[in-house]
Short mmCIF file of C-alpha atoms and ligand atoms in Angstrom, two decimals:
data_model
loop_
_atom_site.label_atom_id
_atom_site.label_comp_id
_atom_site.label_asym_id
_atom_site.label_seq_id
_atom_site.Cartn_x
_atom_site.Cartn_y
_atom_site.Cartn_z
CA MET H 1 18.89 19.16 -27.95
CA LYS H 2 20.57 15.85 -27.10
CA ILE H 3 18.37 12.59 -26.27
CA ARG H 4 19.50 9.01 -24.10
CA LEU H 5 17.71 6.61 -24.25
CA PHE H 6 16.45 3.85 -21.92
CA GLU H 7 14.86 0.83 -21.86
CA SER H 8 12.53 1.08 -18.94
CA ALA H 9 10.76 3.61 -17.17
CA ASP H 10 13.22 2.73 -13.96
CA GLU H 11 16.63 3.30 -15.88
CA CYS H 12 15.97 6.87 -16.67
CA ARG H 13 14.54 7.39 -13.59
CA SER H 14 18.17 5.96 -11.35
CA ALA H 15 20.00 7.75 -13.83
CA VAL H 16 18.09 10.79 -13.48
CA ALA H 17 19.40 10.29 -9.76
CA MET H 18 22.06 9.96 -10.46
CA GLN H 19 23.25 13.09 -12.80
CA ALA H 20 22.15 15.18 -9.66
CA ILE H 21 24.02 13.60 -7.18
CA ALA H 22 26.89 14.17 -9.63
CA TYR H 23 25.75 17.70 -10.07
CA MET H 24 25.87 18.07 -6.52
CA LEU H 25 29.00 16.53 -6.10
CA ARG H 26 30.09 19.21 -8.29
CA GLU H 27 28.78 21.57 -7.14
CA PRO H 28 27.84 22.46 -3.90
CA ASN H 29 26.76 25.54 -3.16
CA GLY H 30 24.47 24.82 -6.59
CA ALA H 31 21.35 24.55 -7.36
CA VAL H 32 18.77 21.80 -9.11
CA GLY H 33 15.75 22.57 -9.97
CA LEU H 34 12.93 20.23 -9.57
CA CYS H 35 9.06 18.70 -10.02
CA THR H 36 6.70 16.72 -8.47
CA GLY H 37 4.62 14.80 -10.75
CA SER H 38 4.44 11.30 -11.29
CA THR H 39 7.98 10.95 -13.08
CA THR H 40 9.38 13.27 -11.06
CA GLU H 41 8.68 12.70 -7.94
CA PRO H 42 10.08 9.16 -8.11
CA ILE H 43 13.25 10.53 -9.19
CA HIS H 44 13.65 12.52 -5.74
CA GLY H 45 13.44 9.59 -3.81
CA MET H 46 15.94 7.53 -5.91
CA ILE H 47 18.01 10.24 -4.92
CA ALA H 48 17.78 9.90 -1.45
CA ASP H 49 18.33 6.65 -1.27
CA ILE H 50 21.09 6.85 -3.10
CA TYR H 51 22.24 9.75 -0.41
CA LYS H 52 21.46 7.51 2.53
CA LYS H 53 23.84 4.77 1.27
CA ASN H 54 26.70 7.46 0.30
CA PRO H 55 26.23 10.38 2.79
CA PHE H 56 27.99 13.66 1.65
CA ASP H 57 27.77 17.48 2.92
CA ALA H 58 24.56 18.97 0.97
CA SER H 59 24.50 21.16 3.42
CA GLY H 60 24.98 24.00 0.69
CA ILE H 61 22.64 22.73 -2.28
CA HIS H 62 19.11 25.01 -2.76
CA THR H 63 16.05 23.10 -4.39
CA VAL H 64 13.57 25.10 -6.53
CA ASN H 65 10.62 23.86 -6.84
CA ALA H 66 8.85 24.77 -10.54
CA ASP H 67 5.46 25.01 -8.80
CA GLU H 68 3.60 25.31 -6.60
CA PHE H 69 -0.44 25.05 -5.94
CA LEU H 70 -2.55 28.42 -4.30
CA THR H 71 -4.85 27.88 -1.60
CA PRO H 72 -8.17 28.81 -2.91
CA LYS H 73 -10.19 31.69 -2.58
CA HIS H 74 -13.46 30.88 -2.60
CA PRO H 75 -15.85 31.87 -0.36
CA ASP H 76 -16.76 27.96 0.85
CA TYR H 77 -13.00 26.99 0.47
CA ASP H 78 -12.97 24.53 3.77
CA GLY H 79 -9.46 26.71 4.44
CA ILE H 80 -7.26 23.59 4.43
CA ASP H 81 -3.70 24.92 2.01
CA ILE H 82 -2.90 22.65 -0.61
CA THR H 83 0.61 22.26 -0.89
CA MET H 84 3.37 20.11 -2.40
CA ARG H 85 5.27 21.25 0.72
CA PRO H 86 5.33 17.76 2.95
CA GLY H 87 5.68 15.34 0.23
CA MET H 88 8.69 17.07 -0.70
CA TYR H 89 10.01 17.58 2.80
CA LYS H 90 8.92 13.86 3.80
CA ASN H 91 11.09 12.40 0.16
CA LEU H 92 14.09 14.83 0.19
CA TRP H 93 14.31 17.77 2.29
CA SER H 94 14.80 16.04 4.93
CA VAL H 95 16.60 13.11 3.79
CA LEU H 96 19.26 15.29 2.34
CA GLY H 97 19.14 18.19 5.36
CA ILE H 98 17.87 20.96 2.95
CA ASP H 99 16.38 23.58 5.39
CA GLU H 100 13.32 26.13 4.93
CA ASN H 101 16.23 28.50 3.25
CA HIS H 102 17.24 26.14 0.57
CA GLY H 103 14.75 24.16 -0.55
CA HIS H 104 12.64 27.30 -1.89
CA MET H 105 8.54 27.28 -3.46
CA PRO H 106 6.60 29.41 -3.60
CA ASP H 107 4.37 29.97 -0.22
CA CYS H 108 1.10 28.22 -0.97
CA ASN H 109 -1.28 31.14 1.06
CA PRO H 110 0.75 34.68 1.08
CA ALA H 111 -1.34 37.36 1.03
CA ASP H 112 -0.70 38.91 -2.37
CA TRP H 113 -0.54 35.99 -5.35
CA GLU H 114 1.53 38.68 -8.07
CA ALA H 115 4.03 38.91 -5.48
CA GLU H 116 4.69 35.94 -4.02
CA ALA H 117 5.28 35.43 -8.31
CA ASP H 118 7.92 37.97 -8.35
CA LYS H 119 9.59 36.86 -5.26
CA TYR H 120 10.13 33.62 -6.31
CA GLU H 121 11.59 34.97 -8.99
CA LYS H 122 13.95 37.09 -7.51
CA THR H 123 14.90 34.08 -5.51
CA ILE H 124 15.54 32.23 -7.42
CA ARG H 125 17.95 35.22 -9.10
CA ASP H 126 19.37 35.84 -5.99
CA ILE H 127 20.87 32.22 -5.34
CA GLY H 128 22.70 32.25 -8.28
CA GLY H 129 20.65 30.50 -11.03
CA ILE H 130 19.88 27.37 -11.56
CA GLY H 131 22.40 25.31 -12.11
CA LEU H 132 20.92 21.32 -13.47
CA GLN H 133 16.88 22.34 -14.04
CA ILE H 134 15.38 18.63 -13.97
CA LEU H 135 11.54 19.17 -16.72
CA GLY H 136 8.24 16.90 -16.06
CA ILE H 137 6.80 17.46 -19.00
CA GLY H 138 2.71 17.49 -19.19
CA PRO H 139 0.66 14.80 -22.20
CA ASP H 140 -0.15 18.33 -23.49
CA ALA H 141 3.89 19.76 -23.15
CA HIS H 142 3.24 21.85 -20.14
CA LEU H 143 6.52 22.66 -18.63
CA GLY H 144 5.69 23.54 -14.57
CA PHE H 145 1.94 25.32 -14.97
CA CYS H 146 3.00 26.63 -18.32
CA LEU H 147 0.10 25.25 -20.15
CA PRO H 148 -0.26 25.39 -24.04
CA GLY H 149 -0.61 29.23 -25.14
CA THR H 150 1.62 30.43 -22.46
CA PRO H 151 4.31 33.28 -24.08
CA PHE H 152 8.04 32.03 -23.84
CA GLY H 153 8.78 35.88 -21.97
CA LEU H 154 7.30 35.45 -19.43
CA LYS H 155 8.56 34.84 -15.61
CA SER H 156 7.35 33.35 -12.71
CA HIS H 157 3.64 33.98 -12.22
CA VAL H 158 0.51 32.55 -11.01
CA GLU H 159 -1.68 30.62 -13.62
CA GLN H 160 -4.87 29.76 -13.84
CA ILE H 161 -4.40 25.45 -13.27
CA SER H 162 -8.09 23.83 -13.19
CA LYS H 163 -8.29 22.64 -17.06
CA GLU H 164 -5.10 20.49 -16.05
CA LEU H 165 -6.53 19.49 -12.74
CA THR H 166 -8.88 15.99 -12.82
CA GLU H 167 -11.13 15.63 -10.27
CA ASP H 168 -8.79 13.08 -9.45
CA SER H 169 -5.76 15.58 -9.28
CA ILE H 170 -7.23 17.97 -6.98
CA VAL H 171 -5.73 16.45 -4.03
CA GLY H 172 -3.61 18.01 -1.10
CA GLY H 173 -2.69 15.62 1.30
CA SER H 174 -4.91 12.09 0.66
CA ARG H 175 -8.10 14.18 0.98
CA LYS H 176 -10.01 15.34 -2.39
CA ILE H 177 -10.57 18.81 -2.91
CA ASP H 178 -13.52 19.26 -4.65
CA PRO H 179 -14.11 21.31 -8.56
CA LYS H 180 -16.78 23.72 -7.14
CA TRP H 181 -14.13 25.49 -5.17
CA GLY H 182 -12.60 26.40 -8.56
CA PRO H 183 -10.86 28.28 -10.44
CA PHE H 184 -7.39 26.64 -9.26
CA TYR H 185 -4.46 28.75 -9.06
CA GLY H 186 -0.65 27.67 -8.96
CA ILE H 187 2.65 29.77 -8.94
CA THR H 188 4.63 28.55 -11.92
CA MET H 189 7.84 29.62 -12.97
CA GLY H 190 7.78 30.51 -16.41
CA ILE H 191 9.42 28.99 -20.13
CA SER H 192 12.01 31.88 -19.72
CA THR H 193 13.32 31.22 -15.97
CA PHE H 194 13.24 27.46 -16.93
CA MET H 195 15.92 28.45 -20.59
CA LYS H 196 17.80 30.67 -17.08
CA GLY H 197 18.71 27.45 -16.58
CA ARG H 198 22.90 26.48 -17.23
CA GLN H 199 21.71 22.50 -18.06
CA ILE H 200 18.51 21.56 -18.71
CA MET H 201 17.11 17.85 -18.15
CA PRO H 202 13.57 17.11 -19.37
CA VAL H 203 12.20 12.99 -18.37
CA THR H 204 9.44 11.08 -20.00
CA VAL H 205 8.88 8.15 -19.42
CA GLY H 206 5.47 6.05 -20.69
CA SER H 207 3.53 5.78 -24.01
CA HIS H 208 1.44 8.68 -22.91
CA LYS H 209 3.98 11.02 -23.12
CA ALA H 210 4.91 9.83 -26.91
CA GLU H 211 2.85 13.23 -28.41
CA ALA H 212 4.07 14.94 -26.11
CA VAL H 213 8.22 14.40 -27.14
CA GLN H 214 7.03 14.37 -30.74
CA ASN H 215 5.78 17.52 -31.06
CA ALA H 216 8.25 19.14 -28.86
CA ILE H 217 11.50 17.80 -30.77
CA LEU H 218 10.49 17.28 -34.22
CA GLY H 219 7.30 20.23 -34.70
CA PRO H 220 8.02 23.76 -34.45
CA VAL H 221 8.75 26.18 -31.62
CA THR H 222 5.65 27.19 -30.85
CA GLU H 223 4.25 28.64 -27.14
CA ALA H 224 1.34 26.19 -28.75
CA VAL H 225 3.21 23.30 -26.76
CA PRO H 226 5.78 24.76 -24.45
CA ALA H 227 8.23 21.64 -24.34
CA SER H 228 9.05 22.85 -27.86
CA VAL H 229 11.34 26.07 -26.56
CA LEU H 230 13.90 23.28 -25.36
CA GLN H 231 14.76 23.08 -28.62
CA LEU H 232 16.57 26.94 -28.48
CA HIS H 233 18.59 25.75 -25.31
CA PRO H 234 21.99 24.67 -25.74
CA ASN H 235 22.62 22.40 -23.27
CA CYS H 236 19.63 20.51 -23.24
CA VAL H 237 20.30 16.96 -22.34
CA TRP H 238 15.98 14.31 -22.62
CA TYR H 239 16.13 11.58 -20.69
CA MET H 240 13.19 9.34 -21.58
CA ASP H 241 12.03 5.54 -22.30
CA LYS H 242 11.39 3.71 -25.02
CA ALA H 243 7.82 3.99 -24.63
CA ALA H 244 8.32 7.76 -24.12
CA ALA H 245 10.44 7.90 -27.94
CA GLU H 246 8.27 5.29 -30.43
CA GLY H 247 7.05 8.60 -31.96
CA ILE H 248 10.88 10.17 -32.82
CA LEU H 249 12.42 7.01 -33.71
CA GLY H 250 13.88 6.44 -36.26
CA ARG H 251 12.70 9.87 -37.93
CA ILE H 252 15.76 11.81 -35.21
CA ASP H 253 19.23 12.47 -36.56
CA GLU H 254 21.04 9.38 -34.18
CA SER H 255 23.33 12.17 -33.85
CA MET H 256 20.87 13.15 -31.17
CA ILE H 257 21.29 10.09 -29.32
CA ILE H 258 24.15 9.85 -26.69
CA LYS H 259 24.98 6.95 -24.05
C1 LIG J 301 2.19 18.73 -13.28
C2 LIG J 301 3.61 19.63 -12.75
C3 LIG J 301 4.25 19.21 -13.91
C4 LIG J 301 5.01 18.18 -13.79
C5 LIG J 301 4.05 18.05 -14.93
C6 LIG J 301 4.07 16.77 -15.80
O1 LIG J 301 1.09 19.35 -14.55
N1 LIG J 301 2.89 20.68 -12.74
O2 LIG J 301 5.48 20.15 -12.76
O3 LIG J 301 6.24 18.10 -14.40
O4 LIG J 301 3.00 18.26 -14.70
O5 LIG J 301 3.95 15.61 -14.50
P1 LIG J 301 3.17 13.65 -14.59
O6 LIG J 301 4.73 13.57 -14.20
O7 LIG J 301 2.39 13.37 -13.73
O8 LIG J 301 2.84 13.28 -15.96
#
Protein backbone atom coordinates (compact mmCIF):
# COMPACT_ATOMS: atom_id res chain seq x y z
CA MET A 1 0.00 0.00 0.00
CA LYS A 2 1.12 3.55 -0.77
CA ILE A 3 -0.18 6.80 0.68
CA ARG A 4 -0.68 10.26 -0.81
CA LEU A 5 -0.91 12.95 1.81
CA PHE A 6 -2.55 16.38 1.39
CA GLU A 7 -2.71 19.52 3.51
CA SER A 8 -6.47 19.91 3.09
CA ALA A 9 -9.56 17.86 2.32
CA ASP A 10 -10.15 19.90 -0.81
CA GLU A 11 -6.68 19.23 -2.23
CA CYS A 12 -7.12 15.55 -1.47
CA ARG A 13 -10.51 15.29 -3.19
CA SER A 14 -9.33 17.28 -6.18
CA ALA A 15 -6.31 14.97 -6.65
CA VAL A 16 -8.69 11.98 -6.67
CA ALA A 17 -10.92 13.72 -9.23
CA MET A 18 -7.87 14.31 -11.45
CA GLN A 19 -6.90 10.65 -11.16
CA ALA A 20 -10.42 9.61 -12.15
CA ILE A 21 -10.31 11.87 -15.22
CA ALA A 22 -6.83 10.56 -16.13
CA TYR A 23 -8.17 6.99 -15.88
CA MET A 24 -11.16 7.79 -18.13
CA LEU A 25 -8.88 9.33 -20.76
CA ARG A 26 -6.51 6.35 -20.59
CA GLU A 27 -9.29 3.72 -20.61
CA PRO A 28 -12.23 5.17 -22.57
CA ASN A 29 -14.19 1.92 -22.12
CA GLY A 30 -13.09 1.36 -18.54
CA ALA A 31 -15.08 1.10 -15.30
CA VAL A 32 -14.72 3.39 -12.29
CA GLY A 33 -16.02 2.21 -8.93
CA LEU A 34 -17.70 5.03 -6.97
CA CYS A 35 -19.16 5.56 -3.51
CA THR A 36 -21.73 7.96 -2.18
CA GLY A 37 -21.15 9.73 1.15
CA SER A 38 -19.77 13.03 2.36
CA THR A 39 -16.18 12.22 1.41
CA THR A 40 -16.63 11.12 -2.16
CA GLU A 41 -19.76 12.91 -3.43
CA PRO A 42 -17.92 16.26 -3.73
CA ILE A 43 -15.41 14.37 -5.90
CA HIS A 44 -18.21 13.55 -8.35
CA GLY A 45 -18.91 17.29 -8.56
CA MET A 46 -15.21 18.01 -9.17
CA ILE A 47 -15.07 15.40 -11.94
CA ALA A 48 -18.15 17.02 -13.51
CA ASP A 49 -16.57 20.50 -13.28
CA ILE A 50 -13.32 19.36 -14.91
CA TYR A 51 -15.35 17.62 -17.62
CA LYS A 52 -17.43 20.75 -18.33
CA LYS A 53 -14.26 22.78 -18.88
CA ASN A 54 -12.46 20.03 -20.81
CA PRO A 55 -15.09 17.76 -22.37
CA PHE A 56 -14.07 14.40 -23.85
CA ASP A 57 -15.90 11.33 -25.08
CA ALA A 58 -17.08 9.57 -21.93
CA SER A 59 -19.78 7.51 -23.66
CA GLY A 60 -17.80 4.28 -23.26
CA ILE A 61 -17.09 4.77 -19.55
CA HIS A 62 -18.91 2.67 -16.96
CA THR A 63 -19.40 3.77 -13.36
CA VAL A 64 -20.22 1.21 -10.69
CA ASN A 65 -21.65 2.29 -7.35
CA ALA A 66 -20.54 0.44 -4.24
CA ASP A 67 -23.98 0.20 -2.72
CA GLU A 68 -27.65 1.15 -2.78
CA PHE A 69 -30.46 1.26 -0.22
CA LEU A 70 -33.33 -1.21 -0.52
CA THR A 71 -36.89 0.06 -0.19
CA PRO A 72 -38.21 -1.19 3.18
CA LYS A 73 -40.72 -4.04 3.17
CA HIS A 74 -42.32 -2.95 6.46
CA PRO A 75 -46.15 -3.19 6.10
CA ASP A 76 -46.63 0.47 7.20
CA TYR A 77 -43.92 1.82 4.92
CA ASP A 78 -45.12 4.69 2.72
CA GLY A 79 -43.84 2.94 -0.41
CA ILE A 80 -41.56 5.65 -1.77
CA ASP A 81 -38.22 4.23 -2.90
CA ILE A 82 -35.11 5.19 -0.95
CA THR A 83 -32.35 5.49 -3.52
CA MET A 84 -29.05 7.23 -4.15
CA ARG A 85 -29.68 7.16 -7.91
CA PRO A 86 -31.03 10.74 -8.39
CA GLY A 87 -27.91 12.22 -6.79
CA MET A 88 -25.64 10.19 -9.07
CA TYR A 89 -27.66 11.28 -12.09
CA LYS A 90 -27.63 14.97 -11.17
CA ASN A 91 -24.01 15.23 -10.04
CA LEU A 92 -22.27 12.99 -12.55
CA TRP A 93 -24.12 10.83 -15.04
CA SER A 94 -26.12 13.63 -16.68
CA VAL A 95 -23.02 15.84 -17.02
CA LEU A 96 -20.73 13.19 -18.53
CA GLY A 97 -23.51 11.70 -20.67
CA ILE A 98 -23.36 8.34 -18.89
CA ASP A 99 -26.59 6.55 -19.72
CA GLU A 100 -28.51 3.93 -17.73
CA ASN A 101 -26.58 1.12 -19.41
CA HIS A 102 -23.29 2.53 -18.15
CA GLY A 103 -24.18 4.07 -14.76
CA HIS A 104 -24.47 0.92 -12.68
CA MET A 105 -26.20 0.78 -9.33
CA PRO A 106 -28.37 -2.04 -7.92
CA ASP A 107 -32.12 -1.66 -8.28
CA CYS A 108 -33.49 -0.23 -5.00
CA ASN A 109 -36.76 -2.17 -5.15
CA PRO A 110 -36.27 -5.51 -6.88
CA ALA A 111 -38.69 -8.40 -6.35
CA ASP A 112 -35.86 -10.65 -5.18
CA TRP A 113 -33.12 -8.87 -3.22
CA GLU A 114 -30.58 -11.70 -3.29
CA ALA A 115 -31.07 -12.28 -7.02
CA GLU A 116 -30.48 -8.55 -7.61
CA ALA A 117 -27.20 -8.70 -5.65
CA ASP A 118 -26.07 -11.73 -7.69
CA LYS A 119 -27.05 -9.92 -10.88
CA TYR A 120 -24.98 -6.89 -9.80
CA GLU A 121 -21.90 -9.05 -9.28
CA LYS A 122 -22.43 -10.57 -12.75
CA THR A 123 -22.82 -7.11 -14.31
CA ILE A 124 -19.47 -6.06 -12.84
CA ARG A 125 -17.87 -9.20 -14.30
CA ASP A 126 -19.56 -8.70 -17.67
CA ILE A 127 -18.22 -5.17 -18.11
CA GLY A 128 -14.71 -6.49 -17.55
CA GLY A 129 -14.31 -5.68 -13.85
CA ILE A 130 -13.43 -2.38 -12.24
CA GLY A 131 -10.26 -0.62 -13.38
CA LEU A 132 -10.20 2.16 -10.78
CA GLN A 133 -12.03 1.62 -7.50
CA ILE A 134 -12.51 4.86 -5.53
CA LEU A 135 -13.54 3.97 -1.98
CA GLY A 136 -15.00 5.95 0.90
CA ILE A 137 -14.28 4.51 4.34
CA GLY A 138 -16.68 4.57 7.29
CA PRO A 139 -15.52 5.78 10.73
CA ASP A 140 -15.47 2.10 11.79
CA ALA A 141 -13.48 1.29 8.61
CA HIS A 142 -16.47 -0.20 6.76
CA LEU A 143 -16.43 -0.44 2.97
CA GLY A 144 -19.68 0.12 1.07
CA PHE A 145 -22.20 -1.48 3.43
CA CYS A 146 -19.71 -4.17 4.48
CA LEU A 147 -19.68 -3.49 8.21
CA PRO A 148 -17.11 -4.83 10.71
CA GLY A 149 -17.34 -8.61 10.78
CA THR A 150 -18.33 -9.02 7.11
CA PRO A 151 -16.40 -12.00 5.72
CA PHE A 152 -13.67 -10.94 3.28
CA GLY A 153 -14.79 -13.61 0.80
CA LEU A 154 -18.31 -12.26 0.24
CA LYS A 155 -19.33 -11.02 -3.22
CA SER A 156 -22.13 -8.49 -3.77
CA HIS A 157 -24.83 -9.24 -1.22
CA VAL A 158 -27.70 -7.91 0.88
CA GLU A 159 -26.61 -6.40 4.20
CA GLN A 160 -28.64 -5.03 7.11
CA ILE A 161 -27.58 -1.41 7.42
CA SER A 162 -29.62 -0.07 10.33
CA LYS A 163 -26.56 -0.43 12.55
CA GLU A 164 -24.77 2.33 10.65
CA LEU A 165 -27.70 4.67 9.97
CA THR A 166 -28.77 7.33 12.39
CA GLU A 167 -32.13 9.02 12.01
CA ASP A 168 -30.36 11.92 10.28
CA SER A 169 -28.66 9.77 7.69
CA ILE A 170 -31.76 7.84 6.64
CA VAL A 171 -32.89 10.43 4.19
CA GLY A 172 -34.57 9.74 0.89
CA GLY A 173 -34.48 12.96 -1.10
CA SER A 174 -35.41 15.65 1.40
CA ARG A 175 -37.69 13.54 3.55
CA LYS A 176 -36.88 11.67 6.75
CA ILE A 177 -37.41 7.93 6.87
CA ASP A 178 -38.95 6.91 10.16
CA PRO A 179 -36.70 4.45 12.05
CA LYS A 180 -39.79 2.42 12.95
CA TRP A 181 -39.90 1.24 9.32
CA GLY A 182 -36.64 -0.63 9.85
CA PRO A 183 -34.70 -2.82 9.88
CA PHE A 184 -33.15 -1.30 6.78
CA TYR A 185 -31.18 -3.17 4.19
CA GLY A 186 -28.99 -2.39 1.23
CA ILE A 187 -27.16 -4.16 -1.55
CA THR A 188 -23.42 -3.72 -1.40
CA MET A 189 -20.46 -4.91 -3.37
CA GLY A 190 -18.63 -7.46 -1.27
CA ILE A 191 -15.08 -7.12 0.02
CA SER A 192 -13.95 -9.68 -2.57
CA THR A 193 -15.64 -7.57 -5.28
CA PHE A 194 -13.77 -4.44 -4.13
CA MET A 195 -10.50 -6.36 -3.97
CA LYS A 196 -10.84 -7.42 -7.63
CA GLY A 197 -10.53 -3.76 -8.65
CA ARG A 198 -7.27 -3.45 -10.57
CA GLN A 199 -6.37 -0.21 -8.80
CA ILE A 200 -7.90 0.84 -5.48
CA MET A 201 -8.00 4.42 -4.25
CA PRO A 202 -9.42 4.79 -0.72
CA VAL A 203 -10.14 8.40 0.28
CA THR A 204 -10.37 9.74 3.82
CA VAL A 205 -10.51 13.30 5.06
CA GLY A 206 -10.96 14.70 8.56
CA SER A 207 -9.82 13.71 12.02
CA HIS A 208 -13.02 11.69 12.61
CA LYS A 209 -11.51 9.14 10.20
CA ALA A 210 -8.06 9.05 11.87
CA GLU A 211 -8.83 6.01 14.01
CA ALA A 212 -10.19 4.03 11.05
CA VAL A 213 -7.09 4.95 9.02
CA GLN A 214 -4.77 3.96 11.85
CA ASN A 215 -6.49 0.62 12.48
CA ALA A 216 -6.72 -0.21 8.78
CA ILE A 217 -3.10 0.63 7.96
CA LEU A 218 -1.16 -0.14 11.15
CA GLY A 219 -3.34 -2.85 12.67
CA PRO A 220 -3.69 -6.51 11.76
CA VAL A 221 -5.63 -7.58 8.67
CA THR A 222 -8.92 -8.62 10.23
CA GLU A 223 -12.59 -8.81 9.29
CA ALA A 224 -13.28 -6.67 12.39
CA VAL A 225 -11.66 -3.78 10.44
CA PRO A 226 -12.94 -4.17 6.85
CA ALA A 227 -10.54 -1.62 5.32
CA SER A 228 -7.54 -3.50 6.74
CA VAL A 229 -7.98 -5.93 3.82
CA LEU A 230 -6.57 -3.19 1.58
CA GLN A 231 -3.11 -3.95 3.02
CA LEU A 232 -3.25 -7.10 0.87
CA HIS A 233 -4.03 -5.33 -2.43
CA PRO A 234 -1.07 -5.08 -4.83
CA ASN A 235 -2.10 -1.69 -6.28
CA CYS A 236 -3.66 0.47 -3.59
CA VAL A 237 -2.83 4.15 -3.10
CA TRP A 238 -4.70 5.71 -0.15
CA TYR A 239 -5.50 9.41 -0.53
CA MET A 240 -5.88 11.29 2.77
CA ASP A 241 -5.53 14.69 4.31
CA LYS A 242 -3.27 15.38 7.29
CA ALA A 243 -6.19 15.31 9.72
CA ALA A 244 -7.14 11.76 8.70
CA ALA A 245 -3.46 10.77 8.86
CA GLU A 246 -2.84 12.00 12.42
CA GLY A 247 -2.74 8.47 13.86
CA ILE A 248 -0.20 7.12 11.37
CA LEU A 249 2.20 10.03 10.84
CA GLY A 250 5.61 9.23 12.29
CA ARG A 251 4.55 5.60 12.73
CA ILE A 252 4.55 4.34 9.14
CA ASP A 253 7.52 3.56 6.95
CA GLU A 254 8.26 6.88 5.16
CA SER A 255 8.69 5.02 1.87
CA MET A 256 4.92 4.38 1.85
CA ILE A 257 4.28 8.09 1.21
CA ILE A 258 4.46 9.00 -2.47
CA LYS A 259 4.48 12.48 -3.95
C1 LIG B 1 -21.48 4.98 3.86
C2 LIG B 1 -21.54 4.41 2.44
C3 LIG B 1 -20.18 4.14 1.90
C4 LIG B 1 -19.33 5.35 2.17
C5 LIG B 1 -19.05 5.42 3.64
C6 LIG B 1 -18.32 6.68 4.07
O1 LIG B 1 -21.96 4.05 4.72
N1 LIG B 1 -22.34 3.20 2.40
O2 LIG B 1 -20.25 3.82 0.52
O3 LIG B 1 -18.13 5.25 1.48
O4 LIG B 1 -20.22 5.28 4.41
O5 LIG B 1 -19.19 7.77 4.11
P1 LIG B 1 -18.70 9.23 4.44
O6 LIG B 1 -17.75 9.60 3.37
O7 LIG B 1 -19.93 10.06 4.46
O8 LIG B 1 -18.02 9.18 5.77
